[in-house]
Amino acid sequence: MDNTDIKILKLLQKNAQMTYKEIAEEINLTQTPVFDRIKRMEKSGVIDKYVTILNRKKVGNSLTVFNQVTMIKQTLEISQKFDEAVAKLPEVVECHFVSGGFDYLLKIIVPDMETYHKFHQLKLSVIPGVSLINSYFVMSEVKNTTEIPL
Amino acid sequence: MDNTDIKILKLLQKNAQMTYKEIAEEINLTQTPVFDRIKRMEKSGVIDKYVTILNRKKVGNSLTVFNQVTMIKQTLEISQKFDEAVAKLPEVVECHFVSGGFDYLLKIIVPDMETYHKFHQLKLSVIPGVSLINSYFVMSEVKNTTEIPL
DNA sequence: TTTGAAAGATCAACTTT
DNA sequence: AAAGTTGATCTTTCAAA
């Protein structure tokens, strides 16, 4: 990965629909080397995937909640079961196992407070091993990007 | 937005590079209505953008840290300055103003602990109004998706 | 829904460094 | 050799019939 690759990735992170020609013009190259470099980075896994970002509010999913989850104990079995359960829940868009005062930090996206209440009661707190859930409601989204610093 | 739109969005959230033809086949339609629906949703803002997702580890950004930030007081001026400062920092990929025991929850992506230390000392703690920063280090990423539940 | 021109993606052969 | 350019071909986009 050289400087030209970095330039290409910076452009692609912002807009996955740039044509090879547009990228080539931006970095003073022609289509073919741009094409070859992108295909190489797709194969090596540096480029993971191309996705569409929706406007949360316009699709009626305007409530974001963070959950700090503490488990009764930290055995491998309990962790694995929790990981599996969480992966299946579409409301959970992020789940991180963290160091510190609790075990997991989850980011939840739901349409409204009523839906969140049901999610909390019926889907999250019932997962085996869950001991304590602290909820933090997002009042304002200051920044949210998929761009990794390069 | 009807059920057909939802089907299209579900596919596009997973893969932004599906052709109109492929989408049409998947949902038993022809290219033209699929094309028209996508263009309509792009115009209305339901579809925000198309982006490329990189593999964090393969681009050498393997450390994720969450920060709970508490401000000295919650005035509009202090908030606005903080929001502006954070927006400029590429290491900050998410920043949420939340209700509860602290003011902001930030998600930070950096190459390593040394870089994080410098970020904490030189970029985050120096923002005017910042009183307390609690750091939580991600040991394992259980789930991380850009897909909004539909 | 069908069709077709314009634009883009892909790749082979050639050129440069 | 490694990386870039040119140009030819196939596929997709997109608007009009």
Short mmCIF file of C-alpha atoms in Angstrom, two decimals, chain A residues 6-147:
data_model
loop_
_atom_site.label_atom_id
_atom_site.label_comp_id
_atom_site.label_asym_id
_atom_site.label_seq_id
_atom_site.Cartn_x
_atom_site.Cartn_y
_atom_site.Cartn_z
CA ILE A 6 -4.15 5.86 0.19
CA LYS A 7 -5.40 8.61 -2.14
CA ILE A 8 -7.75 6.16 -3.86
CA LEU A 9 -9.08 4.85 -0.52
CA LYS A 10 -9.72 8.37 0.77
CA LEU A 11 -11.86 9.10 -2.28
CA LEU A 12 -13.69 5.77 -2.16
CA GLN A 13 -14.47 6.14 1.55
CA LYS A 14 -16.34 9.35 0.77
CA ASN A 15 -18.05 8.12 -2.39
CA ALA A 16 -18.17 4.53 -3.58
CA GLN A 17 -19.73 5.54 -6.89
CA MET A 18 -16.83 7.50 -8.36
CA THR A 19 -15.92 6.05 -11.74
CA TYR A 20 -12.39 4.81 -12.42
CA LYS A 21 -12.03 7.73 -14.82
CA GLU A 22 -13.03 10.30 -12.18
CA ILE A 23 -10.64 8.81 -9.62
CA ALA A 24 -7.89 8.70 -12.25
CA GLU A 25 -8.36 12.39 -13.08
CA GLU A 26 -8.35 13.34 -9.39
CA ILE A 27 -4.96 11.69 -8.77
CA ASN A 28 -3.41 12.28 -12.22
CA LEU A 29 -3.46 8.75 -13.55
CA THR A 30 -5.38 6.77 -16.15
CA GLN A 31 -8.21 4.30 -15.63
CA THR A 32 -6.21 1.08 -15.83
CA PRO A 33 -3.80 1.50 -12.90
CA VAL A 34 -6.71 2.80 -10.78
CA PHE A 35 -8.73 -0.24 -11.81
CA ASP A 36 -5.86 -2.63 -11.06
CA ARG A 37 -5.12 -1.07 -7.66
CA ILE A 38 -8.77 -1.20 -6.56
CA LYS A 39 -9.15 -4.83 -7.65
CA ARG A 40 -5.93 -5.70 -5.79
CA MET A 41 -7.21 -4.02 -2.60
CA GLU A 42 -10.56 -5.80 -2.94
CA LYS A 43 -8.79 -9.16 -3.20
CA SER A 44 -6.43 -8.48 -0.28
CA GLY A 45 -9.37 -7.42 1.91
CA VAL A 46 -8.21 -3.84 2.51
CA ILE A 47 -11.48 -2.86 0.83
CA ASP A 48 -14.16 -4.77 2.72
CA LYS A 49 -17.41 -3.81 0.98
CA TYR A 50 -19.47 -1.11 -0.69
CA VAL A 51 -22.62 -0.11 1.18
CA THR A 52 -25.51 2.34 0.99
CA ILE A 53 -26.04 4.74 3.90
CA LEU A 54 -29.68 5.61 4.58
CA ASN A 55 -31.10 8.64 6.34
CA ARG A 56 -32.24 7.22 9.69
CA LYS A 57 -34.94 9.80 10.27
CA LYS A 58 -36.43 9.44 6.79
CA VAL A 59 -36.81 5.69 7.20
CA GLY A 60 -38.49 6.19 10.60
CA ASN A 61 -35.66 5.02 12.86
CA SER A 62 -34.89 8.17 14.76
CA LEU A 63 -33.97 6.94 18.25
CA THR A 64 -30.39 5.95 19.06
CA VAL A 65 -29.56 4.46 22.47
CA PHE A 66 -26.28 3.26 23.94
CA ASN A 67 -26.35 0.38 26.40
CA GLN A 68 -23.69 -0.52 28.92
CA VAL A 69 -24.17 -4.19 29.67
CA THR A 70 -22.67 -5.98 32.67
CA MET A 71 -22.67 -9.79 32.77
CA ILE A 72 -23.09 -11.93 35.88
CA LYS A 73 -19.65 -13.44 35.20
CA GLN A 74 -17.16 -13.43 32.35
CA THR A 75 -16.95 -17.04 31.26
CA LEU A 76 -16.26 -17.98 27.64
CA GLU A 77 -19.58 -19.80 27.35
CA ILE A 78 -21.66 -16.84 28.54
CA SER A 79 -19.74 -14.50 26.24
CA GLN A 80 -20.21 -16.71 23.21
CA LYS A 81 -23.95 -17.04 23.80
CA PHE A 82 -24.28 -13.29 24.24
CA ASP A 83 -22.29 -12.59 21.06
CA GLU A 84 -24.50 -14.96 19.08
CA ALA A 85 -27.73 -13.51 20.46
CA VAL A 86 -26.69 -9.94 19.79
CA ALA A 87 -25.59 -10.70 16.23
CA LYS A 88 -29.14 -11.79 15.43
CA LEU A 89 -30.81 -8.62 16.73
CA PRO A 90 -31.21 -6.07 13.91
CA GLU A 91 -31.71 -3.22 16.42
CA VAL A 92 -28.12 -3.74 17.63
CA VAL A 93 -25.92 -2.00 15.07
CA GLU A 94 -22.76 -2.11 17.18
CA CYS A 95 -21.59 -4.34 20.01
CA HIS A 96 -18.15 -3.98 21.58
CA PHE A 97 -16.54 -6.01 24.35
CA VAL A 98 -14.69 -3.40 26.41
CA SER A 99 -12.34 -3.03 29.34
CA GLY A 100 -13.48 -0.97 32.31
CA GLY A 101 -16.54 -0.68 34.52
CA PHE A 102 -18.84 -2.83 32.37
CA ASP A 103 -18.53 -5.63 29.80
CA TYR A 104 -20.30 -4.63 26.59
CA LEU A 105 -21.14 -1.35 24.92
CA LEU A 106 -24.05 -1.58 22.48
CA LYS A 107 -25.47 0.91 19.99
CA ILE A 108 -29.18 0.45 19.37
CA ILE A 109 -31.31 2.00 16.62
CA VAL A 110 -35.12 1.92 16.94
CA PRO A 111 -38.09 3.97 15.68
CA ASP A 112 -39.22 5.31 19.07
CA MET A 113 -39.16 4.99 22.86
CA GLU A 114 -41.97 2.44 22.95
CA THR A 115 -40.06 0.14 20.61
CA TYR A 116 -36.94 0.65 22.69
CA HIS A 117 -38.80 -0.28 25.85
CA LYS A 118 -39.93 -3.55 24.28
CA PHE A 119 -36.47 -4.24 22.89
CA HIS A 120 -34.95 -3.72 26.34
CA GLN A 121 -37.49 -5.87 28.17
CA LEU A 122 -38.08 -8.66 25.67
CA LYS A 123 -34.89 -8.97 23.64
CA LEU A 124 -31.88 -7.68 25.56
CA SER A 125 -32.48 -8.26 29.27
CA VAL A 126 -33.59 -11.85 28.58
CA ILE A 127 -30.23 -12.93 27.12
CA PRO A 128 -28.68 -15.43 29.58
CA GLY A 129 -25.92 -13.94 31.71
CA VAL A 130 -27.04 -10.32 31.46
CA SER A 131 -26.94 -8.77 34.92
CA LEU A 132 -27.20 -4.98 34.48
CA ILE A 133 -28.12 -2.65 31.62
CA ASN A 134 -27.47 1.10 31.70
CA SER A 135 -29.13 3.13 28.94
CA TYR A 136 -27.91 6.43 27.48
CA PHE A 137 -30.23 8.18 25.04
CA VAL A 138 -28.78 10.17 22.16
CA MET A 139 -30.25 13.67 22.08
CA SER A 140 -28.08 14.98 19.25
CA GLU A 141 -25.77 13.26 16.78
CA VAL A 142 -22.75 15.54 16.51
CA LYS A 143 -20.72 13.33 14.16
CA ASN A 144 -21.15 9.94 12.57
CA THR A 145 -18.85 8.80 9.79
CA THR A 146 -17.77 5.50 8.25
CA GLU A 147 -14.45 7.06 7.23
#
